[in-house]
Structure formats: C-alpha cells, structure tokens
Amino acid sequence: MIRTRTAHSPGVPMHRFDVETLTVGRWRNGGGATREIVSWPVGAEGFQWRASVADIDRDGPFSAFPGVVRTFTPLTGDGVRLTAPGGFDRTARTEEPLEFPGGLELVAELLGGPCRVLNLMVRGDRPAARVERVTGRVVPPEGHAGVLHVLRGRWRAGDGGAPLEAGQGVWWAGDDEAPGGAVAPLAPGAAALWADVAPVE
C-alpha cells in the first residue's frame, strides 16, 4: 500500500544530489559499483547510517555488514534474488523495499540482467529506518534524518531550488536545524522513494 506521511516538522535543510554525478567506486569482486549519497556523520570513519546507489552487473556475493540493518530497493531491472546460509531466500522486486540483517553472507542472483538499487544501511540490532514508495508530499518528522530519491516526475524540495528529476534527490540529517521544508510532487504521476531514518541510539 502506498502511504503519504505528513508528520509535523520545523523544517530541515535539504542537501541535493544527482546519482550521475556521484563518485563511483567499483566493488572488489568486480560485480558492481557503488555511488555514495551520504555517510553520516560526514567524514567519520564509521557510519551511523549510510545511503548509496549501486549498479549490479552480474550474479555474485555481497559484502557482509554485521551490526547493521539494510534496506535494499531495486530501481531498475527485473529484481534480485538474495540467498544466504541458514535458509534466507528473498526476492527484491523493482521499487519494493526489502529489509534484512546486514551480517548475512548474501549471494545475489539477477532476474533479468543488470540493475540499479538504492541501498540504506543503519547501524544497530533493530530496524531504525523505513523506506517507502511515495507519490505525495513528504514532511520529515522532527529529529529524523532521511533521503528522498526521485523515481519519476518532477519534485520541489524545501530549499526552493530547481525541480528534482528522476535520479536526483535530497538528503537531510536529524540534527539539522536550519529552515527547510517539505518535498512535494509538481504533477500527478510523480513517484519517489523516501528513506526515513529515526534517531540512532
């Protein structure tokens, strides 16, 4: 079910990104590449939460991240089957978020060729984030961090800049206090992925 959240927020600054201009880092196994949107705290050796976009070129293993909860959402392609020892067997479909423990020794099987995915990782032993497909106005809850990645259509961010197009978006930190605002579609048919990150304890 598609939901539009309208929680109250005093406003937060929006940090813009365009996936095509982000720095590309190839995986060690050569099976894909990652473009980091944000790793928070910025500049720290370890992260509390991290958002990135990955291009997966072929079947193969994923790196394990013990102590992290991951949410994996295909943006393009026909989906990805993820398996791990112990009976874990899930299929992530396009634009449908899939959450799982980051410590799993995963193997990915592409169901129709290369694909691109939005990957959210939050440190902790319990889920502290939720990724949703949204088609309406998004207002960040007070104290929460987050990312909004445009899937289609044009969106207006609270910073008043140029409209966001597919493959672009904004992120914000939970302790930001400067004026900002909502992110909203400019016409019917627009869609985006919203990653809402609750305060990490």
PDB file of C-alpha atoms in Angstrom:
ATOM      1  CA  MET A   1       0.000   0.000   0.000  1.00  0.00           C
ATOM      2  CA  ILE A   2       1.308   3.462  -0.888  1.00  0.00           C
ATOM      3  CA  ARG A   3       1.201   5.900   2.013  1.00  0.00           C
ATOM      4  CA  THR A   4       1.930   9.598   2.257  1.00  0.00           C
ATOM      5  CA  ARG A   5       3.216  10.728   5.647  1.00  0.00           C
ATOM      6  CA  THR A   6       2.557  14.271   6.830  1.00  0.00           C
ATOM      7  CA  ALA A   7       4.232  14.398  10.250  1.00  0.00           C
ATOM      8  CA  HIS A   8       4.958  17.861  11.622  1.00  0.00           C
ATOM      9  CA  SER A   9       8.498  19.177  11.360  1.00  0.00           C
ATOM     10  CA  PRO A  10      10.066  22.592  11.957  1.00  0.00           C
ATOM     11  CA  GLY A  11      11.962  22.167   8.688  1.00  0.00           C
ATOM     12  CA  VAL A  12      15.428  20.917   7.851  1.00  0.00           C
ATOM     13  CA  PRO A  13      17.963  21.889   5.178  1.00  0.00           C
ATOM     14  CA  MET A  14      17.952  19.796   2.044  1.00  0.00           C
ATOM     15  CA  HIS A  15      21.264  18.577   0.584  1.00  0.00           C
ATOM     16  CA  ARG A  16      20.812  17.872  -3.138  1.00  0.00           C
ATOM     17  CA  PHE A  17      22.356  15.036  -5.139  1.00  0.00           C
ATOM     18  CA  ASP A  18      22.317  13.676  -8.677  1.00  0.00           C
ATOM     19  CA  VAL A  19      23.192   9.987  -8.949  1.00  0.00           C
ATOM     20  CA  GLU A  20      25.008  10.514 -12.258  1.00  0.00           C
ATOM     21  CA  THR A  21      27.469  12.983 -10.713  1.00  0.00           C
ATOM     22  CA  LEU A  22      28.273  10.983  -7.562  1.00  0.00           C
ATOM     23  CA  THR A  23      31.721   9.398  -7.235  1.00  0.00           C
ATOM     24  CA  VAL A  24      31.761   5.797  -8.490  1.00  0.00           C
ATOM     25  CA  GLY A  25      33.573   3.085  -6.518  1.00  0.00           C
ATOM     26  CA  ARG A  26      33.966  -0.386  -8.065  1.00  0.00           C
ATOM     27  CA  TRP A  27      33.362  -3.448  -5.891  1.00  0.00           C
ATOM     28  CA  ARG A  28      36.368  -5.578  -5.031  1.00  0.00           C
ATOM     29  CA  ASN A  29      34.830  -8.600  -6.747  1.00  0.00           C
ATOM     30  CA  GLY A  30      34.112  -6.602  -9.900  1.00  0.00           C
ATOM     31  CA  GLY A  31      30.412  -7.412  -9.780  1.00  0.00           C
ATOM     32  CA  GLY A  32      29.169  -3.881  -9.416  1.00  0.00           C
ATOM     33  CA  ALA A  33      29.789  -0.272  -8.463  1.00  0.00           C
ATOM     34  CA  THR A  34      28.538   1.991  -5.668  1.00  0.00           C
ATOM     35  CA  ARG A  35      27.739   5.718  -5.686  1.00  0.00           C
ATOM     36  CA  GLU A  36      27.510   7.065  -2.129  1.00  0.00           C
ATOM     37  CA  ILE A  37      24.791   9.623  -1.434  1.00  0.00           C
ATOM     38  CA  VAL A  38      25.706  10.219   2.210  1.00  0.00           C
ATOM     39  CA  SER A  39      27.510   8.512   5.072  1.00  0.00           C
ATOM     40  CA  TRP A  40      26.549  10.036   8.421  1.00  0.00           C
ATOM     41  CA  PRO A  41      28.327  11.501  10.343  1.00  0.00           C
ATOM     42  CA  VAL A  42      30.034  13.037   7.312  1.00  0.00           C
ATOM     43  CA  GLY A  43      33.785  12.460   7.414  1.00  0.00           C
ATOM     44  CA  ALA A  44      33.646   9.948  10.270  1.00  0.00           C
ATOM     45  CA  GLU A  45      35.489   6.619   9.996  1.00  0.00           C
ATOM     46  CA  GLY A  46      32.353   4.669  10.868  1.00  0.00           C
ATOM     47  CA  PHE A  47      28.747   5.454   9.958  1.00  0.00           C
ATOM     48  CA  GLN A  48      25.501   5.613  11.930  1.00  0.00           C
ATOM     49  CA  TRP A  49      23.587   5.435   8.671  1.00  0.00           C
ATOM     50  CA  ARG A  50      24.529   5.387   5.012  1.00  0.00           C
ATOM     51  CA  ALA A  51      22.642   5.702   1.736  1.00  0.00           C
ATOM     52  CA  SER A  52      24.008   4.779  -1.676  1.00  0.00           C
ATOM     53  CA  VAL A  53      23.020   3.694  -5.164  1.00  0.00           C
ATOM     54  CA  ALA A  54      24.604   0.531  -6.569  1.00  0.00           C
ATOM     55  CA  ASP A  55      24.790  -0.773 -10.117  1.00  0.00           C
ATOM     56  CA  ILE A  56      24.909  -4.585 -10.050  1.00  0.00           C
ATOM     57  CA  ASP A  57      26.426  -6.051 -13.215  1.00  0.00           C
ATOM     58  CA  ARG A  58      26.258  -9.789 -12.541  1.00  0.00           C
ATOM     59  CA  ASP A  59      25.427 -12.520 -10.028  1.00  0.00           C
ATOM     60  CA  GLY A  60      27.753 -12.820  -7.053  1.00  0.00           C
ATOM     61  CA  PRO A  61      28.347 -12.287  -3.312  1.00  0.00           C
ATOM     62  CA  PHE A  62      27.640  -9.140  -1.302  1.00  0.00           C
ATOM     63  CA  SER A  63      29.860  -7.774   1.452  1.00  0.00           C
ATOM     64  CA  ALA A  64      28.553  -8.502   4.959  1.00  0.00           C
ATOM     65  CA  PHE A  65      27.957  -5.651   7.440  1.00  0.00           C
ATOM     66  CA  PRO A  66      27.487  -7.171  10.931  1.00  0.00           C
ATOM     67  CA  GLY A  67      25.558  -4.969  13.342  1.00  0.00           C
ATOM     68  CA  VAL A  68      23.742  -3.163  10.532  1.00  0.00           C
ATOM     69  CA  VAL A  69      20.149  -3.338   9.263  1.00  0.00           C
ATOM     70  CA  ARG A  70      19.927  -2.974   5.476  1.00  0.00           C
ATOM     71  CA  THR A  71      17.049  -1.958   3.223  1.00  0.00           C
ATOM     72  CA  PHE A  72      17.536  -2.867  -0.430  1.00  0.00           C
ATOM     73  CA  THR A  73      15.276  -1.413  -3.149  1.00  0.00           C
ATOM     74  CA  PRO A  74      15.764  -2.149  -6.876  1.00  0.00           C
ATOM     75  CA  LEU A  75      15.284   0.967  -9.014  1.00  0.00           C
ATOM     76  CA  THR A  76      15.632  -0.707 -12.418  1.00  0.00           C
ATOM     77  CA  GLY A  77      15.735  -4.245 -13.757  1.00  0.00           C
ATOM     78  CA  ASP A  78      13.539  -7.268 -13.098  1.00  0.00           C
ATOM     79  CA  GLY A  79      14.506  -7.867  -9.486  1.00  0.00           C
ATOM     80  CA  VAL A  80      17.222  -9.547  -7.428  1.00  0.00           C
ATOM     81  CA  ARG A  81      17.052 -12.851  -5.573  1.00  0.00           C
ATOM     82  CA  LEU A  82      19.090 -12.800  -2.346  1.00  0.00           C
ATOM     83  CA  THR A  83      20.076 -16.023  -0.576  1.00  0.00           C
ATOM     84  CA  ALA A  84      22.266 -16.767   2.442  1.00  0.00           C
ATOM     85  CA  PRO A  85      23.241 -19.789   4.569  1.00  0.00           C
ATOM     86  CA  GLY A  86      20.568 -20.761   7.075  1.00  0.00           C
ATOM     87  CA  GLY A  87      17.621 -20.651   4.706  1.00  0.00           C
ATOM     88  CA  PHE A  88      17.396 -16.926   3.911  1.00  0.00           C
ATOM     89  CA  ASP A  89      15.807 -16.630   0.455  1.00  0.00           C
ATOM     90  CA  ARG A  90      14.103 -13.390  -0.584  1.00  0.00           C
ATOM     91  CA  THR A  91      13.413 -11.651  -3.866  1.00  0.00           C
ATOM     92  CA  ALA A  92      13.582  -7.856  -4.108  1.00  0.00           C
ATOM     93  CA  ARG A  93      11.267  -6.507  -6.802  1.00  0.00           C
ATOM     94  CA  THR A  94      11.554  -3.158  -8.551  1.00  0.00           C
ATOM     95  CA  GLU A  95      10.524  -0.252  -6.288  1.00  0.00           C
ATOM     96  CA  GLU A  96       9.661  -2.657  -3.422  1.00  0.00           C
ATOM     97  CA  PRO A  97      11.952  -2.184  -0.364  1.00  0.00           C
ATOM     98  CA  LEU A  98      13.381  -5.343   1.247  1.00  0.00           C
ATOM     99  CA  GLU A  99      14.827  -5.164   4.773  1.00  0.00           C
ATOM    100  CA  PHE A 100      17.291  -7.718   6.192  1.00  0.00           C
ATOM    101  CA  PRO A 101      20.222  -8.089   8.639  1.00  0.00           C
ATOM    102  CA  GLY A 102      23.437  -6.707   7.178  1.00  0.00           C
ATOM    103  CA  GLY A 103      25.553  -9.512   8.630  1.00  0.00           C
ATOM    104  CA  LEU A 104      24.138 -12.126   6.249  1.00  0.00           C
ATOM    105  CA  GLU A 105      26.589 -13.691   3.788  1.00  0.00           C
ATOM    106  CA  LEU A 106      24.436 -12.918   0.789  1.00  0.00           C
ATOM    107  CA  VAL A 107      24.649 -14.102  -2.793  1.00  0.00           C
ATOM    108  CA  ALA A 108      22.715 -12.107  -5.403  1.00  0.00           C
ATOM    109  CA  GLU A 109      21.062 -13.564  -8.493  1.00  0.00           C
ATOM    110  CA  LEU A 110      19.870 -11.038 -11.075  1.00  0.00           C
ATOM    111  CA  LEU A 111      16.444 -11.885 -12.504  1.00  0.00           C
ATOM    112  CA  GLY A 112      16.825 -10.300 -15.916  1.00  0.00           C
ATOM    113  CA  GLY A 113      20.195  -8.637 -16.268  1.00  0.00           C
ATOM    114  CA  PRO A 114      21.991  -5.699 -14.644  1.00  0.00           C
ATOM    115  CA  CYS A 115      20.062  -3.473 -12.285  1.00  0.00           C
ATOM    116  CA  ARG A 116      20.387  -0.384 -10.107  1.00  0.00           C
ATOM    117  CA  VAL A 117      19.383  -0.350  -6.416  1.00  0.00           C
ATOM    118  CA  LEU A 118      19.001   2.101  -3.557  1.00  0.00           C
ATOM    119  CA  ASN A 119      20.784   0.730  -0.503  1.00  0.00           C
ATOM    120  CA  LEU A 120      20.182   2.062   3.027  1.00  0.00           C
ATOM    121  CA  MET A 121      22.232   0.845   5.992  1.00  0.00           C
ATOM    122  CA  VAL A 122      21.579   1.808   9.620  1.00  0.00           C
ATOM    123  CA  ARG A 123      23.811   0.682  12.459  1.00  0.00           C
ATOM    124  CA  GLY A 124      22.068  -1.179  15.270  1.00  0.00           C
ATOM    125  CA  ASP A 125      20.470  -4.516  16.047  1.00  0.00           C
ATOM    126  CA  ARG A 126      16.933  -3.330  15.389  1.00  0.00           C
ATOM    127  CA  PRO A 127      15.292  -1.537  12.459  1.00  0.00           C
ATOM    128  CA  ALA A 128      15.633   2.246  12.792  1.00  0.00           C
ATOM    129  CA  ALA A 129      14.561   3.185   9.277  1.00  0.00           C
ATOM    130  CA  ARG A 130      11.751   2.635   6.833  1.00  0.00           C
ATOM    131  CA  VAL A 131      11.802   3.021   3.062  1.00  0.00           C
ATOM    132  CA  GLU A 132       8.526   3.773   1.298  1.00  0.00           C
ATOM    133  CA  ARG A 133       7.416   4.494  -2.248  1.00  0.00           C
ATOM    134  CA  VAL A 134       5.573   7.826  -2.075  1.00  0.00           C
ATOM    135  CA  THR A 135       3.508   9.839  -4.538  1.00  0.00           C
ATOM    136  CA  GLY A 136       2.575  12.796  -2.345  1.00  0.00           C
ATOM    137  CA  ARG A 137       4.049  15.497  -0.128  1.00  0.00           C
ATOM    138  CA  VAL A 138       6.754  14.374   2.335  1.00  0.00           C
ATOM    139  CA  VAL A 139       7.490  16.269   5.569  1.00  0.00           C
ATOM    140  CA  PRO A 140      10.456  14.936   7.611  1.00  0.00           C
ATOM    141  CA  PRO A 141       9.485  14.156  11.231  1.00  0.00           C
ATOM    142  CA  GLU A 142      11.339  16.268  13.772  1.00  0.00           C
ATOM    143  CA  GLY A 143      14.700  14.743  14.732  1.00  0.00           C
ATOM    144  CA  HIS A 144      14.686  12.220  11.887  1.00  0.00           C
ATOM    145  CA  ALA A 145      17.221  12.007   9.067  1.00  0.00           C
ATOM    146  CA  GLY A 146      16.349  10.823   5.600  1.00  0.00           C
ATOM    147  CA  VAL A 147      16.742  10.571   1.856  1.00  0.00           C
ATOM    148  CA  LEU A 148      14.285  11.156  -0.965  1.00  0.00           C
ATOM    149  CA  HIS A 149      15.207   9.674  -4.364  1.00  0.00           C
ATOM    150  CA  VAL A 150      13.032  10.635  -7.341  1.00  0.00           C
ATOM    151  CA  LEU A 151      11.782   7.720  -9.439  1.00  0.00           C
ATOM    152  CA  ARG A 152       9.717   9.674 -11.963  1.00  0.00           C
ATOM    153  CA  GLY A 153       8.149  13.067 -12.464  1.00  0.00           C
ATOM    154  CA  ARG A 154       9.338  16.407 -11.085  1.00  0.00           C
ATOM    155  CA  TRP A 155       9.523  17.275  -7.374  1.00  0.00           C
ATOM    156  CA  ARG A 156      10.034  20.528  -5.472  1.00  0.00           C
ATOM    157  CA  ALA A 157      12.354  20.445  -2.442  1.00  0.00           C
ATOM    158  CA  GLY A 158      12.051  22.778   0.535  1.00  0.00           C
ATOM    159  CA  ASP A 159      15.249  24.620  -0.380  1.00  0.00           C
ATOM    160  CA  GLY A 160      13.491  26.429  -3.212  1.00  0.00           C
ATOM    161  CA  GLY A 161      15.975  25.321  -5.883  1.00  0.00           C
ATOM    162  CA  ALA A 162      15.327  23.874  -9.321  1.00  0.00           C
ATOM    163  CA  PRO A 163      12.857  20.973  -9.526  1.00  0.00           C
ATOM    164  CA  LEU A 164      14.247  17.476  -8.931  1.00  0.00           C
ATOM    165  CA  GLU A 165      14.098  14.991 -11.804  1.00  0.00           C
ATOM    166  CA  ALA A 166      14.383  11.184 -11.924  1.00  0.00           C
ATOM    167  CA  GLY A 167      17.706  10.027 -10.469  1.00  0.00           C
ATOM    168  CA  GLN A 168      18.048  13.161  -8.360  1.00  0.00           C
ATOM    169  CA  GLY A 169      17.054  13.793  -4.771  1.00  0.00           C
ATOM    170  CA  VAL A 170      17.808  15.280  -1.387  1.00  0.00           C
ATOM    171  CA  TRP A 171      19.071  14.068   1.979  1.00  0.00           C
ATOM    172  CA  TRP A 172      18.946  15.645   5.427  1.00  0.00           C
ATOM    173  CA  ALA A 173      20.405  14.958   8.873  1.00  0.00           C
ATOM    174  CA  GLY A 174      18.376  14.528  12.042  1.00  0.00           C
ATOM    175  CA  ASP A 175      20.179  17.286  13.935  1.00  0.00           C
ATOM    176  CA  ASP A 176      19.809  19.902  11.201  1.00  0.00           C
ATOM    177  CA  GLU A 177      18.015  22.986  12.469  1.00  0.00           C
ATOM    178  CA  ALA A 178      18.111  25.458   9.577  1.00  0.00           C
ATOM    179  CA  PRO A 179      14.866  26.266   7.734  1.00  0.00           C
ATOM    180  CA  GLY A 180      13.904  23.757   5.080  1.00  0.00           C
ATOM    181  CA  GLY A 181      10.556  22.151   4.442  1.00  0.00           C
ATOM    182  CA  ALA A 182       8.638  19.512   2.607  1.00  0.00           C
ATOM    183  CA  VAL A 183       9.373  17.735  -0.655  1.00  0.00           C
ATOM    184  CA  ALA A 184       6.360  17.586  -2.949  1.00  0.00           C
ATOM    185  CA  PRO A 185       5.457  16.353  -6.462  1.00  0.00           C
ATOM    186  CA  LEU A 186       4.711  19.001  -9.071  1.00  0.00           C
ATOM    187  CA  ALA A 187       2.254  16.931 -11.135  1.00  0.00           C
ATOM    188  CA  PRO A 188       0.234  13.694 -10.963  1.00  0.00           C
ATOM    189  CA  GLY A 189       2.162  10.526 -11.779  1.00  0.00           C
ATOM    190  CA  ALA A 190       5.299  11.504  -9.860  1.00  0.00           C
ATOM    191  CA  ALA A 191       6.848   8.913  -7.542  1.00  0.00           C
ATOM    192  CA  ALA A 192       9.852   8.732  -5.219  1.00  0.00           C
ATOM    193  CA  LEU A 193      11.476   6.543  -2.605  1.00  0.00           C
ATOM    194  CA  TRP A 194      11.604   8.054   0.872  1.00  0.00           C
ATOM    195  CA  ALA A 195      14.016   6.626   3.450  1.00  0.00           C
ATOM    196  CA  ASP A 196      13.014   7.869   6.918  1.00  0.00           C
ATOM    197  CA  VAL A 197      15.781   7.326   9.491  1.00  0.00           C
ATOM    198  CA  ALA A 198      14.797   7.547  13.158  1.00  0.00           C
ATOM    199  CA  PRO A 199      17.357   8.731  15.719  1.00  0.00           C
ATOM    200  CA  VAL A 200      20.011   6.015  16.179  1.00  0.00           C
ATOM    201  CA  GLU A 201      20.565   5.180  19.851  1.00  0.00           C
TER     202      GLU A 201
END
